[in-house]
Amino acid sequence: MGCESVVTFLKSLTRRKPLEPDGEESNFRRCLTTLDLVALGVGATLGAGVYVLSGEVARTVAGPSIILCFFIAAVASVFAGLCYAEFGARVPKTGSAYLYSYVTVGEVWAFVTGWNLLLSYVIGTSSVARAWSGTFDDLIGNKIAGALKQHLSMDLPGLAEYPDFFAAGLIMLLAGILAFGVKESAIVNKIFTAINILVLIFVIIAGFIKGDLFNWEITMDFIINETKPNFTDPDPVYGVGGFFPFGFEGTLAGAATCFYAFVGFDCIATTGEEVQNPQRSIPIGIVVSLLICFLAYFGVSAALTLMMPYFMLSVQSPLPVAFTYVGWDAAKYVVAVGSLCALSTSLLGSMFPMPRVLFAMARDGLLFKPLSNMSSRQSPVIATLSSGIVAAIMALLFDLKALVDMMSIGTLFAYTLVAVCILILRYQPDVSNELNEKQTPSWGIIKPPSSPNPKSSQFVSMLTIFMIVLAVVLSVILSRAIDSIGEWWMILLVCVAVLLLLLSLTAIWRQPQSSTKAAFMVPLVPLLPVMSLFVNIYLMVQLDEQTWIRYSIWMAVGLVIYFGYGVRYSVQKQRMASSRHSSVVPTVDEKLQSNRYRDTQQTKL
């Protein structure tokens, strides 16, 4: 009896939410257009990094080849973006990766995904608010920091040097705007995003006017003359000149850093219940915003490295220093305005999805129910103000530098699970095959059936788990054991892992896919989701041990909340208990098929 209870409990953790559950109604106001989503995605993704990251990566690891870094990073980001776009078309609901996980792989994974998203959004909001405060303080001569350090200094481990009241107040101001209404927030975001884009266009045009192709062809002698004229050997920290001064390895290392510059587009996926036409607008918004961000990063990095030799770039303020170098000193004020606008949209982009994920989890009973309350203006006001208060306290008191890498884990975990969900979803059996399982022909690896059935779907799920393990092994070898890569046993291990990965990918490719269509579908399945999965795991493995320890503590807190509250008050648990006569929970594809059949019948009538 005890074993049966344990098995029942474990099965309950993987219960899936139907696409359109009984008794759940959307109270959001459908007022956002495709343009609003593009502006939201661009604003959240194209933050202050475009003004700082280009100089840092070009100066330290990539040189002029930073334009290739952004290209490689953009391609890797598109893999994740396409997976989000397909789910946005299939599951037009609030919740982003949390909801996608819930309807595909089950409740406990959905909670873990949502808890990860909340981590990345809270830390992202607090750190961007601190950056906004610091940038503004720099413009006025650091008077705010000087006064607060003198009178309210905090010398405790884990806390900031001084309480940043400006950053906390900024977060609460934007939380008030978001709580007031989504349309008003979208208008503010579009204004700041437009100013940011105009400033970046000015930077790109000015850079190409004042640029010199010689800065992409710098020789070693030129570096020696400019840095150490009395020495004959160049300092390795400056590279060897040319387009790849740090080698192609440096370009790949720069691409890994630049990947984080494209994080933020996923906020579009949280607007499923607030968009006028989500099946069309969400995929377009994600793809177009990523394209615009790539063009901006590509253009700014090209302009920057053309204006000034890469080894002279400033790591902290590359664009103002570059404009001073070419004699356009006044342009730094234009850059300052653009930087503040970029930080404003990035802050809004971090705050916008946070209450919506909170709302979705509370509506499903996995977090505290009051967080799902709506205002008269159809906005999740309690979730918005609660998340704003938490982020404001963090920005006010804590040293966020040590926590920023935890934000990366949360985002990358969500990207990974969305890619896994696409693989599982595309190979789910159709309704007719599910109902006629007994008539399904025998399944085999060599001769798979012509259409998906439960056995082929289970086979794909098992291979997906196996590929995740292989991706972790390969990532650990490539990032942690690179010094031993020349050893014969290491080469053998890498070859075996790569061979097994390719065989698994081929075996999945041989399986039949679901015939259910959506408004947008990821091309080249299973290749693109698997590539997205590998890139995300590789980047997670590169993070240090202290980051993983802090992340484990955060996850432990979340699991205590889930097993102490969420399991007991899960709305899906109650829904299934009240309808015991139907033990099969409709999948996403089944629901889409039934909806399409119903619409067809209504059209005929």
Coordinates of C-alpha atoms in Angstrom, one line a residue:
M1 CA 0.0 0.0 0.0
G2 CA 2.9 2.3 0.8
C3 CA 4.5 1.7 -2.5
E4 CA 1.3 2.4 -4.3
S5 CA 0.9 5.7 -2.5
V6 CA 4.5 6.7 -3.5
V7 CA 3.8 5.8 -7.2
T8 CA 0.6 7.7 -7.1
F9 CA 2.3 10.7 -5.6
L10 CA 5.1 10.6 -8.2
K11 CA 2.6 10.4 -11.0
S12 CA 0.8 13.4 -9.7
L13 CA 3.9 15.5 -10.1
T14 CA 3.8 14.9 -13.8
R15 CA 0.1 15.8 -14.3
R16 CA -0.3 18.1 -17.3
K17 CA -2.6 21.0 -17.7
P18 CA -5.0 21.0 -20.7
L19 CA -4.7 23.9 -23.1
E20 CA -8.2 25.2 -22.3
P21 CA -9.1 23.9 -18.8
D22 CA -12.7 24.0 -17.5
G23 CA -13.5 26.9 -15.4
E24 CA -10.5 29.0 -16.3
E25 CA -11.3 32.4 -18.0
S26 CA -9.0 35.1 -19.1
N27 CA -9.6 38.5 -17.5
F28 CA -6.8 40.2 -19.3
R29 CA -7.5 43.1 -21.7
R30 CA -6.6 42.1 -25.3
C31 CA -5.1 45.4 -26.5
L32 CA -1.5 44.8 -27.6
T33 CA -0.6 44.8 -31.3
T34 CA 2.3 43.2 -33.2
L35 CA 4.2 46.5 -33.1
D36 CA 3.8 46.6 -29.3
L37 CA 5.3 43.2 -29.0
V38 CA 8.2 44.1 -31.3
A39 CA 8.9 47.2 -29.2
L40 CA 8.7 45.2 -26.0
G41 CA 11.1 42.5 -27.3
V42 CA 13.6 45.1 -28.7
G43 CA 13.4 47.2 -25.5
A44 CA 14.0 44.2 -23.2
T45 CA 16.8 42.7 -25.3
L46 CA 18.6 45.8 -26.6
G47 CA 19.5 47.2 -23.2
A48 CA 22.6 49.1 -22.0
G49 CA 24.7 46.1 -23.1
V50 CA 24.8 47.6 -26.7
Y51 CA 26.6 50.6 -25.2
V52 CA 29.1 48.7 -23.1
L53 CA 29.3 45.0 -24.1
S54 CA 30.7 45.7 -27.6
G55 CA 33.7 47.5 -26.2
E56 CA 34.4 45.0 -23.5
V57 CA 34.3 41.9 -25.8
A58 CA 36.2 43.7 -28.6
R59 CA 38.9 44.9 -26.2
T60 CA 39.5 41.7 -24.3
V61 CA 38.7 38.6 -26.4
A62 CA 37.6 39.3 -30.0
G63 CA 38.9 42.5 -31.6
P64 CA 37.1 43.5 -34.9
S65 CA 35.8 39.9 -35.1
I66 CA 33.2 40.9 -32.6
I67 CA 30.8 41.3 -35.5
L68 CA 31.1 37.6 -36.0
C69 CA 30.6 37.0 -32.3
F70 CA 27.3 38.7 -32.5
F71 CA 26.4 36.8 -35.6
I72 CA 27.1 33.4 -34.0
A73 CA 25.3 34.5 -30.8
A74 CA 22.3 35.6 -32.8
V75 CA 22.1 32.3 -34.6
A76 CA 22.2 30.4 -31.3
S77 CA 19.6 32.8 -29.9
V78 CA 17.3 32.2 -32.9
F79 CA 17.2 28.5 -32.0
A80 CA 15.6 29.3 -28.7
G81 CA 13.5 32.1 -30.2
L82 CA 12.0 29.8 -32.8
C83 CA 11.0 27.3 -30.1
Y84 CA 9.3 30.1 -28.1
A85 CA 7.6 31.3 -31.3
E86 CA 6.0 27.9 -32.0
F87 CA 4.7 27.6 -28.5
G88 CA 3.4 31.1 -28.7
A89 CA 1.4 30.1 -31.7
R90 CA 0.2 26.8 -30.1
V91 CA -0.4 28.0 -26.5
P92 CA -1.6 31.6 -26.6
K93 CA -1.8 32.0 -22.8
T94 CA 0.0 33.9 -20.1
G95 CA 2.9 32.1 -18.5
S96 CA 5.7 31.8 -21.1
A97 CA 8.0 28.8 -20.5
Y98 CA 6.2 27.9 -17.3
L99 CA 2.9 27.3 -19.1
Y100 CA 4.7 25.5 -22.0
S101 CA 6.2 23.1 -19.5
Y102 CA 2.9 22.6 -17.7
V103 CA 1.0 21.5 -20.8
T104 CA 3.9 19.3 -22.1
V105 CA 6.0 17.7 -19.5
G106 CA 4.1 18.1 -16.2
E107 CA 3.5 20.2 -13.1
V108 CA 6.7 19.8 -11.1
W109 CA 8.8 20.8 -14.1
A110 CA 6.5 23.7 -14.7
F111 CA 7.0 24.9 -11.2
V112 CA 10.8 24.6 -11.5
T113 CA 10.7 26.5 -14.8
G114 CA 8.5 29.3 -13.3
W115 CA 10.7 29.5 -10.2
N116 CA 13.7 29.9 -12.4
L117 CA 12.0 32.6 -14.5
L118 CA 11.1 34.5 -11.3
L119 CA 14.8 34.3 -10.2
S120 CA 16.1 35.8 -13.5
Y121 CA 13.4 38.5 -13.6
V122 CA 13.9 39.7 -10.0
I123 CA 17.7 39.8 -10.3
G124 CA 17.5 41.3 -13.8
T125 CA 15.2 44.1 -12.6
S126 CA 17.3 44.9 -9.5
S127 CA 20.6 45.0 -11.4
V128 CA 19.3 47.1 -14.3
A129 CA 17.8 49.6 -11.8
R130 CA 21.2 49.8 -10.1
A131 CA 22.8 50.4 -13.5
W132 CA 20.3 53.1 -14.3
S133 CA 21.0 54.8 -11.0
G134 CA 24.8 54.5 -11.5
T135 CA 24.6 55.9 -15.1
F136 CA 22.5 58.9 -14.0
D137 CA 24.8 59.5 -11.0
D138 CA 27.9 59.5 -13.3
L139 CA 26.3 62.3 -15.4
I140 CA 25.9 64.5 -12.3
G141 CA 29.4 63.8 -10.9
N142 CA 28.6 60.9 -8.6
K143 CA 27.0 63.2 -6.0
I144 CA 24.3 60.7 -5.0
A145 CA 26.8 57.9 -4.3
G146 CA 29.2 60.3 -2.5
A147 CA 26.5 61.5 -0.1
L148 CA 25.0 58.1 0.6
K149 CA 28.4 56.5 1.3
Q150 CA 29.3 59.3 3.7
H151 CA 26.0 59.2 5.7
L152 CA 24.5 55.7 5.2
S153 CA 27.4 53.4 4.5
M154 CA 26.7 49.6 4.9
D155 CA 29.8 47.5 5.7
L156 CA 28.2 44.1 6.0
P157 CA 29.0 41.1 3.8
G158 CA 26.4 40.5 1.0
L159 CA 25.1 44.1 1.2
A160 CA 25.8 47.0 -1.1
E161 CA 28.1 49.8 -0.2
Y162 CA 25.2 52.1 0.4
P163 CA 21.3 51.8 0.1
D164 CA 20.3 52.8 -3.4
F165 CA 17.1 54.7 -2.8
F166 CA 17.1 56.0 -6.4
A167 CA 17.1 52.5 -7.9
A168 CA 14.4 51.3 -5.5
G169 CA 12.2 54.3 -6.2
L170 CA 12.6 53.8 -10.0
I171 CA 11.4 50.2 -9.7
M172 CA 8.3 51.2 -7.7
L173 CA 7.6 54.0 -10.2
L174 CA 7.6 51.5 -13.1
A175 CA 5.7 49.0 -11.0
G176 CA 2.9 51.6 -10.6
I177 CA 2.9 52.3 -14.3
L178 CA 2.6 48.5 -15.0
A179 CA -0.1 48.1 -12.4
F180 CA -2.1 51.0 -14.0
G181 CA -2.5 49.2 -17.3
V182 CA -0.7 47.2 -20.0
K183 CA -1.5 49.7 -22.8
E184 CA -0.1 52.6 -21.0
S185 CA 3.0 50.6 -20.2
A186 CA 3.4 49.7 -23.9
I187 CA 3.2 53.4 -24.9
V188 CA 5.9 54.4 -22.5
N189 CA 8.0 51.4 -23.7
K190 CA 7.6 52.4 -27.4
I191 CA 8.7 56.0 -26.7
F192 CA 11.9 55.0 -25.0
T193 CA 12.6 52.2 -27.5
A194 CA 12.2 54.7 -30.4
I195 CA 14.7 57.1 -28.8
N196 CA 17.1 54.3 -28.2
I197 CA 16.9 53.1 -31.8
L198 CA 17.4 56.6 -33.2
V199 CA 20.5 57.0 -31.0
L200 CA 21.9 53.7 -32.2
I201 CA 21.3 54.7 -35.9
F202 CA 23.2 57.9 -35.2
V203 CA 26.1 55.9 -33.7
I204 CA 26.2 53.5 -36.6
I205 CA 26.1 56.2 -39.3
A206 CA 28.7 58.4 -37.4
G207 CA 30.9 55.4 -37.0
F208 CA 30.9 54.5 -40.6
I209 CA 31.5 58.2 -41.6
K210 CA 34.5 58.6 -39.2
G211 CA 35.7 55.0 -39.4
D212 CA 38.8 53.7 -41.0
L213 CA 39.2 50.1 -42.4
F214 CA 42.8 50.2 -41.2
N215 CA 41.5 49.5 -37.7
W216 CA 40.5 46.1 -39.0
E217 CA 44.0 45.4 -40.4
I218 CA 46.2 46.6 -37.5
T219 CA 49.7 45.2 -37.6
M220 CA 51.8 44.0 -34.6
D221 CA 54.3 46.8 -35.2
F222 CA 51.5 49.4 -34.8
I223 CA 50.4 47.8 -31.5
I224 CA 53.9 47.9 -30.2
N225 CA 54.4 51.5 -31.2
E226 CA 51.2 52.6 -29.6
T227 CA 51.5 50.6 -26.3
K228 CA 55.2 49.9 -25.7
P229 CA 57.4 51.8 -28.1
N230 CA 60.6 50.7 -26.3
F231 CA 59.9 47.0 -26.5
T232 CA 60.1 44.6 -29.5
D233 CA 57.5 42.0 -28.3
P234 CA 53.8 42.9 -28.0
D235 CA 51.9 42.4 -24.8
P236 CA 49.7 39.3 -25.2
V237 CA 46.8 41.2 -23.6
Y238 CA 46.5 43.3 -26.8
G239 CA 46.5 40.4 -29.2
V240 CA 48.4 40.2 -32.5
G241 CA 46.4 42.6 -34.6
G242 CA 44.3 41.9 -37.7
F243 CA 40.7 40.9 -37.8
F244 CA 41.2 38.0 -35.4
P245 CA 43.8 39.4 -32.9
F246 CA 43.0 36.7 -30.3
G247 CA 42.4 33.9 -32.8
F248 CA 39.2 32.2 -33.7
E249 CA 39.1 30.8 -30.1
G250 CA 38.7 34.3 -28.9
T251 CA 35.8 34.9 -31.3
L252 CA 34.0 31.8 -30.0
A253 CA 34.6 32.9 -26.4
G254 CA 33.2 36.3 -27.3
A255 CA 30.2 34.7 -28.9
A256 CA 29.4 32.9 -25.6
T257 CA 29.4 36.3 -23.8
C258 CA 27.4 38.0 -26.6
F259 CA 24.7 35.3 -26.3
Y260 CA 23.5 36.9 -23.1
A261 CA 23.0 40.2 -25.0
F262 CA 20.0 38.5 -26.8
V263 CA 18.3 37.4 -23.6
G264 CA 15.0 39.2 -23.1
F265 CA 12.8 38.3 -26.1
D266 CA 11.0 35.7 -24.0
C267 CA 9.1 38.5 -22.3
I268 CA 6.9 38.5 -25.5
A269 CA 5.7 35.0 -24.7
T270 CA 4.1 36.2 -21.4
T271 CA 1.6 38.4 -23.3
G272 CA -0.5 35.5 -24.8
E273 CA -3.7 36.7 -23.2
E274 CA -3.2 40.4 -23.8
V275 CA -2.5 40.3 -27.6
Q276 CA -5.2 40.9 -30.1
N277 CA -4.0 38.0 -32.4
P278 CA -1.5 36.0 -30.3
Q279 CA -1.0 33.1 -32.8
R280 CA 0.2 35.5 -35.4
S281 CA 1.7 38.4 -33.3
I282 CA 3.9 36.4 -30.9
P283 CA 5.9 34.5 -33.5
I284 CA 6.4 37.7 -35.6
G285 CA 7.2 39.7 -32.5
I286 CA 9.9 37.3 -31.4
V287 CA 11.6 36.8 -34.8
V288 CA 11.5 40.5 -35.8
S289 CA 12.8 41.7 -32.4
L290 CA 15.7 39.3 -32.6
L291 CA 16.5 40.5 -36.1
I292 CA 16.4 44.2 -35.1
C293 CA 18.6 43.5 -32.1
F294 CA 21.2 41.6 -34.2
L295 CA 21.4 44.4 -36.8
A296 CA 21.8 47.0 -33.9
Y297 CA 24.6 45.0 -32.2
F298 CA 26.3 44.2 -35.5
G299 CA 26.2 47.8 -36.6
V300 CA 27.3 49.3 -33.3
S301 CA 30.2 46.9 -32.9
A302 CA 31.3 47.4 -36.5
A303 CA 31.2 51.2 -36.1
L304 CA 33.0 51.1 -32.8
T305 CA 35.9 49.0 -34.1
L306 CA 36.2 51.1 -37.3
M307 CA 36.4 54.4 -35.3
M308 CA 39.1 53.3 -32.9
P309 CA 41.8 50.5 -32.7
Y310 CA 40.3 47.7 -30.7
F311 CA 43.2 47.6 -28.1
M312 CA 42.5 51.3 -27.2
L313 CA 38.8 50.8 -26.5
S314 CA 37.5 51.6 -23.1
V315 CA 35.9 48.7 -21.3
Q316 CA 33.5 50.9 -19.2
S317 CA 32.6 53.6 -21.7
P318 CA 33.6 52.5 -25.2
L319 CA 31.3 54.8 -27.3
P320 CA 32.1 58.1 -25.5
V321 CA 35.8 57.4 -25.6
A322 CA 35.6 56.4 -29.3
F323 CA 33.8 59.6 -30.2
T324 CA 36.3 61.7 -28.3
Y325 CA 39.1 59.8 -30.3
V326 CA 37.6 60.8 -33.6
G327 CA 37.0 64.4 -32.5
W328 CA 33.2 64.3 -31.9
D329 CA 33.3 64.9 -28.2
A330 CA 29.8 66.3 -28.0
A331 CA 28.4 63.0 -29.3
K332 CA 28.9 61.4 -25.8
Y333 CA 25.8 63.3 -24.6
V334 CA 23.7 61.7 -27.3
V335 CA 25.1 58.3 -26.2
A336 CA 24.2 59.1 -22.6
V337 CA 20.6 59.8 -23.5
G338 CA 20.4 56.6 -25.5
S339 CA 22.0 54.6 -22.7
L340 CA 19.4 55.9 -20.2
C341 CA 16.6 55.1 -22.6
A342 CA 18.0 51.6 -23.2
L343 CA 18.2 51.0 -19.5
S344 CA 14.6 52.2 -19.0
T345 CA 13.3 49.8 -21.7
S346 CA 15.4 47.0 -20.3
L347 CA 14.1 47.6 -16.8
L348 CA 10.5 47.6 -18.1
G349 CA 11.2 44.5 -20.1
S350 CA 12.4 42.7 -16.9
M351 CA 9.5 43.9 -14.9
F352 CA 6.8 43.2 -17.4
P353 CA 6.9 39.4 -17.5
M354 CA 7.6 38.9 -13.8
P355 CA 4.0 39.6 -12.5
R356 CA 2.5 37.6 -15.4
V357 CA 4.5 34.5 -14.5
L358 CA 3.5 35.0 -10.8
F359 CA -0.1 35.4 -11.9
A360 CA -0.1 32.3 -14.0
M361 CA 1.5 30.2 -11.2
A362 CA -1.0 31.6 -8.6
R363 CA -4.0 31.0 -10.9
D364 CA -2.9 27.3 -11.1
G365 CA -2.6 27.1 -7.4
L366 CA 1.1 26.5 -7.3
L367 CA 1.7 29.9 -5.6
F368 CA -0.4 31.9 -3.2
K369 CA -3.9 32.6 -4.5
P370 CA -4.0 36.4 -3.8
L371 CA -1.3 36.9 -6.4
S372 CA -3.9 36.1 -9.1
N373 CA -6.2 39.0 -8.3
M374 CA -6.9 41.4 -11.1
S375 CA -7.6 45.1 -11.0
S376 CA -10.6 46.9 -12.6
R377 CA -8.2 47.9 -15.4
Q378 CA -7.6 44.1 -16.1
S379 CA -4.0 44.1 -14.8
P380 CA -2.5 41.7 -12.3
V381 CA -2.1 44.4 -9.7
I382 CA -1.2 42.3 -6.6
A383 CA 1.5 40.3 -8.5
T384 CA 2.9 43.5 -10.1
L385 CA 3.2 45.4 -6.8
S386 CA 4.5 42.4 -4.9
S387 CA 7.2 41.6 -7.4
G388 CA 8.1 45.3 -7.6
I389 CA 8.5 45.5 -3.8
V390 CA 10.8 42.4 -3.7
A391 CA 12.9 43.8 -6.6
A392 CA 13.1 47.2 -5.0
I393 CA 14.3 45.8 -1.7
M394 CA 17.0 43.8 -3.5
A395 CA 18.1 46.9 -5.4
L396 CA 18.1 49.0 -2.2
L397 CA 20.2 46.8 0.0
F398 CA 22.0 43.9 -1.7
D399 CA 25.2 43.6 -3.6
L400 CA 24.0 42.2 -6.9
K401 CA 27.3 41.5 -8.6
A402 CA 27.6 38.0 -7.1
L403 CA 24.0 37.2 -8.0
V404 CA 23.9 38.2 -11.7
D405 CA 25.2 34.8 -12.9
M406 CA 22.2 33.2 -11.2
M407 CA 20.0 35.1 -13.5
S408 CA 21.8 33.4 -16.4
I409 CA 21.0 29.9 -15.0
G410 CA 17.3 30.8 -14.7
T411 CA 17.1 32.0 -18.3
L412 CA 19.1 29.2 -19.8
F413 CA 17.2 26.5 -17.9
A414 CA 13.9 27.9 -19.3
Y415 CA 15.4 27.9 -22.8
T416 CA 16.5 24.3 -22.4
L417 CA 13.1 23.1 -21.2
V418 CA 11.3 24.9 -24.0
A419 CA 13.5 23.1 -26.5
V420 CA 12.8 19.8 -24.8
C421 CA 9.1 20.5 -24.8
I422 CA 9.2 21.2 -28.6
L423 CA 10.8 17.8 -29.2
I424 CA 8.2 16.0 -27.0
L425 CA 5.3 18.0 -28.5
R426 CA 6.1 17.4 -32.1
Y427 CA 6.3 13.6 -31.6
Q428 CA 3.2 13.2 -29.6
P429 CA 0.6 10.8 -31.0
D430 CA -2.4 12.3 -32.8
V431 CA -5.9 11.9 -31.3
S432 CA -6.9 9.1 -33.8
N433 CA -3.8 7.1 -33.0
E434 CA -4.2 7.5 -29.3
L435 CA -7.8 6.2 -29.6
N436 CA -6.9 3.4 -31.9
E437 CA -3.8 2.3 -30.0
K438 CA -4.7 -1.4 -30.3
Q439 CA -4.8 -1.1 -34.1
T440 CA -1.4 0.6 -34.2
P441 CA 1.2 -1.4 -36.1
S442 CA 4.1 -2.8 -34.2
W443 CA 6.9 -0.3 -33.6
G444 CA 10.6 -0.7 -34.3
I445 CA 13.7 1.4 -34.5
I446 CA 14.5 0.3 -38.0
K447 CA 11.0 0.5 -39.3
P448 CA 9.1 3.2 -37.4
P449 CA 5.3 3.5 -37.9
S450 CA 3.9 5.9 -40.5
S451 CA 2.3 8.1 -37.8
P452 CA 3.2 8.7 -34.2
N453 CA 1.9 6.4 -31.5
P454 CA 2.5 6.1 -27.7
K455 CA 5.5 3.8 -28.2
S456 CA 7.3 6.1 -30.7
S457 CA 6.5 9.1 -28.5
Q458 CA 8.0 7.4 -25.4
F459 CA 11.0 6.4 -27.5
V460 CA 11.6 10.1 -28.4
S461 CA 11.2 11.2 -24.8
M462 CA 13.8 8.6 -23.7
L463 CA 16.3 9.7 -26.4
T464 CA 15.8 13.3 -25.4
I465 CA 16.8 12.5 -21.8
F466 CA 19.8 10.6 -23.1
M467 CA 20.9 13.5 -25.3
I468 CA 20.6 15.9 -22.3
V469 CA 23.1 13.6 -20.4
L470 CA 25.4 13.5 -23.4
A471 CA 25.2 17.3 -23.8
V472 CA 26.2 17.7 -20.1
V473 CA 29.1 15.3 -20.6
L474 CA 30.4 17.0 -23.7
S475 CA 29.9 20.5 -22.1
V476 CA 31.9 19.5 -19.0
I477 CA 34.7 18.1 -21.2
L478 CA 34.9 21.2 -23.4
S479 CA 34.7 23.7 -20.6
R480 CA 36.4 22.0 -17.6
A481 CA 38.7 19.4 -19.0
I482 CA 40.1 21.2 -22.1
D483 CA 43.7 20.8 -20.8
S484 CA 43.4 17.0 -21.1
I485 CA 41.8 17.1 -24.6
G486 CA 45.0 15.9 -26.1
E487 CA 45.0 12.6 -24.1
W488 CA 44.0 9.5 -26.1
W489 CA 41.3 8.5 -23.6
M490 CA 39.8 12.0 -23.7
I491 CA 39.7 12.0 -27.5
L492 CA 38.0 8.6 -27.4
L493 CA 35.4 9.8 -24.8
V494 CA 34.6 12.9 -26.9
C495 CA 34.3 10.8 -30.1
V496 CA 32.0 8.2 -28.4
A497 CA 29.8 11.0 -26.9
V498 CA 29.5 12.8 -30.3
L499 CA 28.8 9.6 -32.1
L500 CA 26.0 8.6 -29.6
L501 CA 24.6 12.2 -29.9
L502 CA 24.4 11.9 -33.7
L503 CA 22.9 8.4 -33.6
S504 CA 20.3 9.6 -31.1
L505 CA 19.5 12.6 -33.3
T506 CA 19.2 10.4 -36.3
A507 CA 16.9 8.0 -34.4
I508 CA 14.6 10.8 -33.4
W509 CA 14.6 12.2 -37.0
R510 CA 13.4 8.7 -38.2
Q511 CA 10.3 8.8 -36.0
P512 CA 7.0 10.2 -37.4
Q513 CA 5.9 13.6 -36.3
S514 CA 2.4 14.8 -35.3
S515 CA 0.3 15.9 -38.2
T516 CA -1.2 18.8 -36.1
K517 CA -0.2 22.2 -37.6
A518 CA 0.2 25.5 -35.9
A519 CA 0.4 29.1 -37.2
F520 CA 4.2 28.9 -36.8
M521 CA 6.4 25.8 -36.5
V522 CA 10.1 25.4 -35.9
P523 CA 11.9 24.2 -39.0
L524 CA 14.4 21.4 -39.2
V525 CA 13.1 19.5 -36.2
P526 CA 14.8 17.8 -34.3
L527 CA 18.1 19.5 -35.3
L528 CA 17.3 23.1 -34.2
P529 CA 15.9 22.2 -30.8
V530 CA 18.8 19.9 -30.1
M531 CA 21.3 22.6 -31.1
S532 CA 19.5 25.0 -28.8
L533 CA 19.6 22.5 -26.0
F534 CA 23.4 21.9 -26.4
V535 CA 24.2 25.7 -26.5
N536 CA 22.2 26.3 -23.3
I537 CA 23.7 23.4 -21.4
Y538 CA 27.2 24.4 -22.5
L539 CA 26.7 28.0 -21.2
M540 CA 25.3 26.7 -17.9
V541 CA 28.2 24.4 -17.3
Q542 CA 30.6 27.3 -17.8
L543 CA 29.2 29.1 -14.7
D544 CA 31.3 28.8 -11.5
E545 CA 30.6 26.6 -8.4
Q546 CA 29.6 29.5 -6.1
T547 CA 26.8 30.4 -8.6
W548 CA 25.5 26.8 -8.6
I549 CA 25.6 26.7 -4.8
R550 CA 23.5 29.9 -4.6
Y551 CA 21.2 28.6 -7.3
S552 CA 20.7 25.3 -5.3
I553 CA 19.6 27.3 -2.3
W554 CA 17.1 29.2 -4.3
M555 CA 15.7 26.0 -5.8
A556 CA 15.5 24.4 -2.4
V557 CA 13.4 27.3 -1.2
G558 CA 11.1 26.9 -4.2
L559 CA 10.7 23.2 -3.8
V560 CA 9.7 23.7 -0.1
I561 CA 7.0 26.1 -1.3
Y562 CA 5.8 23.6 -4.0
F563 CA 5.7 20.5 -1.8
G564 CA 4.3 22.5 1.2
Y565 CA 1.7 24.5 -0.7
G566 CA 1.6 23.9 -4.5
V567 CA 1.0 20.2 -4.4
R568 CA -1.9 20.6 -1.9
Y569 CA -3.7 23.5 -3.6
S570 CA -3.0 22.7 -7.3
V571 CA -6.0 23.6 -9.3
Q572 CA -5.2 20.9 -11.9
K573 CA -5.2 18.3 -9.0
Q574 CA -8.7 19.5 -8.0
R575 CA -9.9 19.5 -11.6
M576 CA -8.8 15.9 -12.1
A577 CA -10.3 14.8 -8.8
S578 CA -13.7 16.2 -9.9
S579 CA -13.6 14.4 -13.2
R580 CA -12.4 10.9 -12.4
H581 CA -14.5 9.5 -15.2
S582 CA -11.9 10.9 -17.7
S583 CA -8.4 9.8 -16.8
V584 CA -6.8 11.1 -20.0
V585 CA -5.7 14.7 -19.9
P586 CA -5.9 16.2 -23.4
T587 CA -2.6 17.3 -24.8
V588 CA -1.9 20.5 -26.6
D589 CA -2.0 18.8 -30.0
E590 CA -5.3 17.0 -29.1
K591 CA -6.9 20.2 -28.0
L592 CA -5.8 22.0 -31.2
Q593 CA -7.1 19.2 -33.3
S594 CA -10.5 19.1 -31.6
N595 CA -10.7 22.9 -31.9
R596 CA -9.9 22.8 -35.6
Y597 CA -12.5 20.0 -36.2
R598 CA -15.1 22.1 -34.3
D599 CA -14.3 25.2 -36.4
T600 CA -14.6 23.2 -39.6
Q601 CA -18.0 21.8 -38.7
Q602 CA -19.2 25.3 -37.8
T603 CA -18.0 26.6 -41.2
K604 CA -19.9 23.8 -43.0
L605 CA -23.1 24.7 -41.2

